[in-house]
Short mmCIF file of C-alpha atoms in Angstrom, two decimals:
data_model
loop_
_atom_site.label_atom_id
_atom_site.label_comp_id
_atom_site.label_asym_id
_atom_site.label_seq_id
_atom_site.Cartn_x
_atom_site.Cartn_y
_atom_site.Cartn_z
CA UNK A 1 85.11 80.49 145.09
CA UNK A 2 87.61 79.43 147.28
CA UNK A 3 90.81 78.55 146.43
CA UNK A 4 90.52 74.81 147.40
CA UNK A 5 87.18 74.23 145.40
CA UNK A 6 89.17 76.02 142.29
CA UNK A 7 92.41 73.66 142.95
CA UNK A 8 89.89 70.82 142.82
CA UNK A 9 88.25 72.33 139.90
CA UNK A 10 91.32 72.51 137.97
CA UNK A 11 92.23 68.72 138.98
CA UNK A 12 88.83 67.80 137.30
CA UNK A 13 89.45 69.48 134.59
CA UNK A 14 92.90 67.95 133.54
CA UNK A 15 91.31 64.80 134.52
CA UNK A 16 88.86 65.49 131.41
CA UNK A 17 91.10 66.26 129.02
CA UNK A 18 93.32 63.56 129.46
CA UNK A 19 90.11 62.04 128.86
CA UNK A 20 89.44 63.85 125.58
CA UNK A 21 92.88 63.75 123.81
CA UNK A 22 92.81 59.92 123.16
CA UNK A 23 89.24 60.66 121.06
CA UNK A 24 90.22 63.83 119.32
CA UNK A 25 92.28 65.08 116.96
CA UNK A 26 95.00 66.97 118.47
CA UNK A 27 98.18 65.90 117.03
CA UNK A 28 100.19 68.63 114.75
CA UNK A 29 102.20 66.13 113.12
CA UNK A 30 99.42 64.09 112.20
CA UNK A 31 97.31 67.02 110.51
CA UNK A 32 100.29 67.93 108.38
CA UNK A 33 100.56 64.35 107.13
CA UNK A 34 97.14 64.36 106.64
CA UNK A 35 97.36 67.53 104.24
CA UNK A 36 100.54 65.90 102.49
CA UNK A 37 99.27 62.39 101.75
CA UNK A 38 95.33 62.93 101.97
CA UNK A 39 94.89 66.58 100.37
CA UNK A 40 92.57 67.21 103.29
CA UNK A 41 92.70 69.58 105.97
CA UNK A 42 90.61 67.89 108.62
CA UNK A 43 92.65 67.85 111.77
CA UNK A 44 93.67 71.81 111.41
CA UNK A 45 89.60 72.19 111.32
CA UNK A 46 89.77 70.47 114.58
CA UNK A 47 92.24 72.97 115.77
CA UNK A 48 90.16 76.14 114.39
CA UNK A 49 86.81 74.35 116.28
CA UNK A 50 89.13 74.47 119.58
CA UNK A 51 90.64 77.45 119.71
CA UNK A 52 87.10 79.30 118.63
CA UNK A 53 85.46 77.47 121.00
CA UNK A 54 87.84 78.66 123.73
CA UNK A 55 88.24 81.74 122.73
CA UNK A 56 83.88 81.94 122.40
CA UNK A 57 83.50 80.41 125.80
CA UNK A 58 86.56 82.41 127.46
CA UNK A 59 86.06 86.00 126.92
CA UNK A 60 82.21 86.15 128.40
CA UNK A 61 83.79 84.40 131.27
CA UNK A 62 86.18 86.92 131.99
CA UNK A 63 83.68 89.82 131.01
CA UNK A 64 81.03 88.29 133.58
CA UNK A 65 82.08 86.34 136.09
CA UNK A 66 84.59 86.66 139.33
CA UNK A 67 86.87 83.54 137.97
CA UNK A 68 90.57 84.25 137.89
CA UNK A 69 91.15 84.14 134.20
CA UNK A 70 94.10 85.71 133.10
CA UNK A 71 95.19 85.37 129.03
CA UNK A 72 98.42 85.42 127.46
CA UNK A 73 100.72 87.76 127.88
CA UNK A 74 101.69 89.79 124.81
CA UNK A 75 104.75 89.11 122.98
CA UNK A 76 106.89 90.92 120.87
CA UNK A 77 107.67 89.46 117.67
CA UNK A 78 111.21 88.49 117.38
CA UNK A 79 113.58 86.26 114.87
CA UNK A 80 113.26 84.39 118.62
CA UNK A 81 109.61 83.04 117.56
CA UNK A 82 110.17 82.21 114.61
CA UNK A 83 113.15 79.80 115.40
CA UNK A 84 111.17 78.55 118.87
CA UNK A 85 108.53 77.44 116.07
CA UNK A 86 110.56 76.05 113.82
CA UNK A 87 112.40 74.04 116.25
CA UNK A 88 109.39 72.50 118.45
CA UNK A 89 108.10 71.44 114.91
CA UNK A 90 111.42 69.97 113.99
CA UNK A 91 111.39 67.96 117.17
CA UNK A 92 107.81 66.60 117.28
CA UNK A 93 108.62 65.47 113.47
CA UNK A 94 111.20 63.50 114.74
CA UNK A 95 109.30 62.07 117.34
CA UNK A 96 106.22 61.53 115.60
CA UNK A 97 103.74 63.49 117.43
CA UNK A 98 103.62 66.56 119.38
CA UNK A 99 102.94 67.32 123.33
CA UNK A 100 99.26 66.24 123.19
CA UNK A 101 99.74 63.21 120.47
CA UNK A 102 102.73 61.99 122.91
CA UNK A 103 100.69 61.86 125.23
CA UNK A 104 98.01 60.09 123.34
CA UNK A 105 100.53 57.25 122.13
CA UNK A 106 101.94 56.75 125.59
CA UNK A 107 98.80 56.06 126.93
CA UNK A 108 97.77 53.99 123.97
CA UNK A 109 100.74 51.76 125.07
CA UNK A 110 102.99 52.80 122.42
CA UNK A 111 106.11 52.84 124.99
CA UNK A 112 108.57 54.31 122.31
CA UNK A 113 106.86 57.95 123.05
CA UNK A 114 108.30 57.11 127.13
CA UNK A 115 111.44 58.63 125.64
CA UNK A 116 110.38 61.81 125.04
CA UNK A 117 110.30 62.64 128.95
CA UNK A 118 114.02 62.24 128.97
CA UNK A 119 114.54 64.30 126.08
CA UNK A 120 112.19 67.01 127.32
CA UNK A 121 114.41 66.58 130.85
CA UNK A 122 117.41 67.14 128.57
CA UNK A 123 116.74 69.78 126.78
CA UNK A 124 115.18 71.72 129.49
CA UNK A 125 118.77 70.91 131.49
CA UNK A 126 121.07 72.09 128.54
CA UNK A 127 119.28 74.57 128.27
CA UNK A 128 119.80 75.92 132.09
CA UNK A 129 123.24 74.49 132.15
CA UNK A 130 124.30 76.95 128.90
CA UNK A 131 122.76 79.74 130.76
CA UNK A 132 120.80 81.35 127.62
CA UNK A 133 118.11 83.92 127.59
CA UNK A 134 116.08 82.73 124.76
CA UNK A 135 112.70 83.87 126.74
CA UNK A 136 110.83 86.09 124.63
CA UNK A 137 109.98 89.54 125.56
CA UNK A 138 106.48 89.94 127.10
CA UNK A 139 104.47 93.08 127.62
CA UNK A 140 100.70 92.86 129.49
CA UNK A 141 98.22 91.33 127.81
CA UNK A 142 95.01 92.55 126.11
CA UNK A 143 92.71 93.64 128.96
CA UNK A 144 89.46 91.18 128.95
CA UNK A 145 87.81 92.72 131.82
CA UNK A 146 85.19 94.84 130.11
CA UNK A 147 82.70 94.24 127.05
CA UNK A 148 84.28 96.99 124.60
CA UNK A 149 82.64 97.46 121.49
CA UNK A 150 85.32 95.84 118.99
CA UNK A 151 85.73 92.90 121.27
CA UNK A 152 81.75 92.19 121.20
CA UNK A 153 82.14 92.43 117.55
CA UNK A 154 85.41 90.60 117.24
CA UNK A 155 83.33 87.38 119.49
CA UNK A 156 80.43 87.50 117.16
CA UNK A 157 82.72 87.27 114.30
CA UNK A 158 84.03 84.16 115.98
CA UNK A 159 80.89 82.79 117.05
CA UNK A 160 79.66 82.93 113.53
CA UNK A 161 82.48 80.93 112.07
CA UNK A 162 82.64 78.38 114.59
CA UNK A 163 79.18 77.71 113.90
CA UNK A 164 80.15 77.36 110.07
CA UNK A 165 83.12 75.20 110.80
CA UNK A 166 80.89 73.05 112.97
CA UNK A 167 77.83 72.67 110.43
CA UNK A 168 80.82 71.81 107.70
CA UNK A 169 82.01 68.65 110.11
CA UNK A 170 78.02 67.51 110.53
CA UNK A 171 77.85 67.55 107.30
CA UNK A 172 80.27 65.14 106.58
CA UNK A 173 79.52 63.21 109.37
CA UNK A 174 82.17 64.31 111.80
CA UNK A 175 79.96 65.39 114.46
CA UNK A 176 81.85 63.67 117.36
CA UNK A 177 84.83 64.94 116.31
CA UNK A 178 83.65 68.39 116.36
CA UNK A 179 82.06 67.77 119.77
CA UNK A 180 85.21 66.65 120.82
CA UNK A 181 87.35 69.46 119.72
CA UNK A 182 84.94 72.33 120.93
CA UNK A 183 84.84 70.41 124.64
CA UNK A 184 89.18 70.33 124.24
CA UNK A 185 88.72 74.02 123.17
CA UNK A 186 86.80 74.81 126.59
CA UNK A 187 88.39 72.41 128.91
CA UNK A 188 91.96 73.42 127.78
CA UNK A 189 91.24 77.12 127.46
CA UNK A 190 90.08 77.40 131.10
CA UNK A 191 92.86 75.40 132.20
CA UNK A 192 95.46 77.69 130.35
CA UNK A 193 93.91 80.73 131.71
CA UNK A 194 93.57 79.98 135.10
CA UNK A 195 96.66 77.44 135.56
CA UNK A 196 98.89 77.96 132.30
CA UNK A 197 101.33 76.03 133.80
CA UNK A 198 99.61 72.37 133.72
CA UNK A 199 100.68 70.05 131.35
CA UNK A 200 103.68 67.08 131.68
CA UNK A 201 105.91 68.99 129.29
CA UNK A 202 105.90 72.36 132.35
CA UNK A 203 106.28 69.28 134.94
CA UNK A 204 109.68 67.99 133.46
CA UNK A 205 110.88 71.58 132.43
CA UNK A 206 110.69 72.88 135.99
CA UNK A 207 111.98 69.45 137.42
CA UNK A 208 115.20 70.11 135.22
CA UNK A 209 115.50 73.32 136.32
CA UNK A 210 114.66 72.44 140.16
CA UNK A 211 118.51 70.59 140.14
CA UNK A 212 120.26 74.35 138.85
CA UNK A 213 117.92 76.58 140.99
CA UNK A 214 116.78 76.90 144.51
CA UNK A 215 113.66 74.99 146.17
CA UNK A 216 111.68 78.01 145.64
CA UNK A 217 111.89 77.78 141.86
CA UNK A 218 110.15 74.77 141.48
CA UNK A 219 106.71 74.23 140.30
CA UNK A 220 103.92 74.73 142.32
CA UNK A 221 102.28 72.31 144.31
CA UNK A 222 99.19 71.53 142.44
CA UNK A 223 101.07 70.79 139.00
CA UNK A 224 101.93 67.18 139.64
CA UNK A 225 98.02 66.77 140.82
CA UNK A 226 97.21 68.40 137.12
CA UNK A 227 99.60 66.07 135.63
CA UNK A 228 98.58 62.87 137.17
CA UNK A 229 94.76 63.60 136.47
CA UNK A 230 95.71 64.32 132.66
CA UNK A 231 97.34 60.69 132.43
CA UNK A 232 94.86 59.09 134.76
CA UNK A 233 91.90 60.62 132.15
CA UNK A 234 94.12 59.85 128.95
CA UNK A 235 94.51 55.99 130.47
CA UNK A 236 91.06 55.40 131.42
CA UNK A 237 89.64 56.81 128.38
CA UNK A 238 92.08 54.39 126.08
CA UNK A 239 90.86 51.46 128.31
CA UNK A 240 87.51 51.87 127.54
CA UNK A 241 87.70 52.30 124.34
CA UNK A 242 90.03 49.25 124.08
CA UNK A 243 92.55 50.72 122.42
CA UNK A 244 95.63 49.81 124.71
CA UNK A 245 97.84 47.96 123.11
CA UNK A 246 101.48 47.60 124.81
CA UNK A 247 104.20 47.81 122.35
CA UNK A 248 107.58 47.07 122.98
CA UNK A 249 110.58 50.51 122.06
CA UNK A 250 112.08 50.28 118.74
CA UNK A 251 115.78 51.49 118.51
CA UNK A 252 114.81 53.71 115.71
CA UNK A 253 111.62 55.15 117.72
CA UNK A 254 113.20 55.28 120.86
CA UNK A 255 116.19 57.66 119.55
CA UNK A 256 113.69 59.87 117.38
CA UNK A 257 111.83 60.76 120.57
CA UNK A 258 115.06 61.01 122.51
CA UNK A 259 115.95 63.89 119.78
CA UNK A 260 112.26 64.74 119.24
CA UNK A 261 111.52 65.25 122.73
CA UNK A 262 114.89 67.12 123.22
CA UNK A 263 114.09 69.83 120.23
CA UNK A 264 110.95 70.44 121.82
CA UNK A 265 112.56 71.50 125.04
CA UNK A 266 114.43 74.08 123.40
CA UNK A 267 111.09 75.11 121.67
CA UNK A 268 108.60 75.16 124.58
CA UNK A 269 110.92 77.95 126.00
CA UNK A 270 111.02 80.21 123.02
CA UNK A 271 107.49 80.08 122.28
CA UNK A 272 105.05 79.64 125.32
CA UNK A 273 103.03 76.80 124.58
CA UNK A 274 103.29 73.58 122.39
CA UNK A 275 100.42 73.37 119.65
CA UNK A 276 98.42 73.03 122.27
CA UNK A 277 99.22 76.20 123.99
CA UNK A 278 99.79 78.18 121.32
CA UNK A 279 95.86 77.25 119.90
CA UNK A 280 93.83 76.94 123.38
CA UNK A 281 96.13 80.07 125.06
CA UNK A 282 97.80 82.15 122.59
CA UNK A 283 95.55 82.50 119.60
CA UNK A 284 92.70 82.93 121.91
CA UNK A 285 94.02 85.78 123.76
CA UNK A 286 94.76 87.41 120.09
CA UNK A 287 98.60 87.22 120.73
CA UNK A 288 99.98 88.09 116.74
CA UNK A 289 103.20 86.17 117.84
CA UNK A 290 101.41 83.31 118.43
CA UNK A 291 100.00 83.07 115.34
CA UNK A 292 103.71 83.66 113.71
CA UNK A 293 105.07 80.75 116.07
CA UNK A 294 102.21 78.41 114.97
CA UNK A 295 102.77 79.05 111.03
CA UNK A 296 107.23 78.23 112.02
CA UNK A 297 106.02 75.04 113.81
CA UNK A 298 104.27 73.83 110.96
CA UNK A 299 106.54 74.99 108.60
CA UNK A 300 109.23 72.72 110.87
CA UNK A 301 107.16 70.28 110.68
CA UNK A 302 106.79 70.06 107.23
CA UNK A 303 110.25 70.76 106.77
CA UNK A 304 111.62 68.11 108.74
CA UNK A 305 109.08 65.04 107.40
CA UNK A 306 110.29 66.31 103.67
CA UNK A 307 113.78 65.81 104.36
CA UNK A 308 113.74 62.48 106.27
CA UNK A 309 111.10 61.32 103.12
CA UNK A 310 113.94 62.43 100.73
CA UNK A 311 116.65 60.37 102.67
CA UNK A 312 114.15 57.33 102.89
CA UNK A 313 113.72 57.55 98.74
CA UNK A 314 117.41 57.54 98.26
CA UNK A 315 117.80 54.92 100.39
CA UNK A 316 115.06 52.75 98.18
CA UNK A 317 116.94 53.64 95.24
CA UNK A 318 120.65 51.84 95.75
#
């Protein structure tokens, strides 16, 4: 394949999951309120169907084929991941919704989320300005290239329960949203692996860091093609559903995803990946400290929508 049919490829790809994220379930906010105030778990089924169904469609690609995938590089686990985690899921509290369920409201016409780009541009310019090293360590990755035994077993075993995990959303009627979340789980998967780099949150990161560094530094050329085809998808796919709805900024909305978006910055350095990353890129290439950074950015997430629930009771009560 040349490398012009896989640029355009790639560009088709983002195009269909900015296409996919307005009809799914990809939000990590919204799947923890769903556990606190429903009791039901849902949306994190969603995320189980995806990263399964990347991690089922990935590995045979990689074992069979001559595409360029390359998974996540291994990371060693550090007090670093565990306070990346903590504060990505501290930020998209505050905001309201993660990378992917920013996205999602933006292009819903929700024009509060705008001021998460900012923040992102922020953080990511604090963060070069201070001139900390808060990059975790990587080692190489798990090596794909060959059909060992325990991986064959190890992709059965995940065949087999995203099977399960499908037949339990049929059965209670959720079949589109399984369908959804297993085409986000391939789509987003092979964009990871071939392009890891891709999404808006990279985009603004590297602009930030284009002002402190030389040319050379900045993001590659196809990024802002990836970028534009995500939104393109994410606003077409709102349109026909008729879902767009422009609402004006709130003060109060506006400064959450200020903060929100700012957090996150700090965040998407520490731990490679977003939600998204960490369950279409991380978890599927069997990183352990991706796992441990998923469990902290829940447990920030959590965290942070108990305390500002506390403050909103004591406010009730004077």
């Amino acid at each position: 394949m040349t490398p012009q049919a896989l640029d355009t490829g790639m560009i088709m790809c983002a195009l269909l999951m900015g296409a996919l994220v307005p009809r799914s379930t990809t939000c990590a906010v919204a799947a923890v309120t769903e556990v606190l105030d429903r009791k039901r778990a849902w949306r994190f089924g969603g995320f189980a169907l995806a990263s399964l169904s990347a991690m089922v469609f990935l590995w045979p690609i990689a074992w069979f084929t001559g595409l360029p995938i390359h998974f996540a590089p291994s990371i060693t686990p550090s007090l670093l991941i565990l306070v990346g985690g903590l504060m990505f899921g501290a930020g998209a509290a505050l905001n309201g919704a993660c990378v992917f369920g920013t996205l999602t409201k933006i292009v819903s016409g929700d024009t509060s989320y705008l001021f998460v780009l900012p923040g992102l541009w922020l953080g990511a310019l604090l963060l070069g300005l201070t001139g900390l090293s808060v990059q975790p360590h990587t080692m190489p990755s798990l090596t794909f290239s060959a059909p060992a035994l325990g991986l064959v077993a190890l992709w059965g075993f995940a065949l087999g329960l995203l099977i399960l995990l499908g037949w339990l959303f049929v059965r209670k009627n959720k079949d589109n949203k399984a369908w959804s979340m297993v085409a986000i789980g391939v789509v987003g998967g092979l964009l990871y692996t071939i392009h890891p780099a891709w999404n808006y949150s990279v985009a603004i990161h590297n602009f930030a860091q284009a002002i402190l560094a030389a040319p050379q530094h900045m993001a590659d050329g196809l990024l802002p093609w990836l970028v534009g085809a995500a939104c393109l998808g994410g606003v077409s796919s709102t349109v026909a559903a008729g879902r767009l709805k422009l609402k004006a900024p709130s003060l109060r909305g506006a400064l959450g995803a200020l903060l929100g978006g700012c957090l996150m910055a700090f965040g998407l350095v520490m731990i490679p990946g977003g939600n998204d990353g960490l369950i279409l890129f991380l978890l599927p290439s069997l990183i352990g400290s991706g796992a441990l950074a998923y469990v902290a950015m829940n447990l920030g997430i959590v965290a942070t929508l108990f305390l500002g629930r506390m403050g909103q009771r004591r406010r009730a009560s004077v």
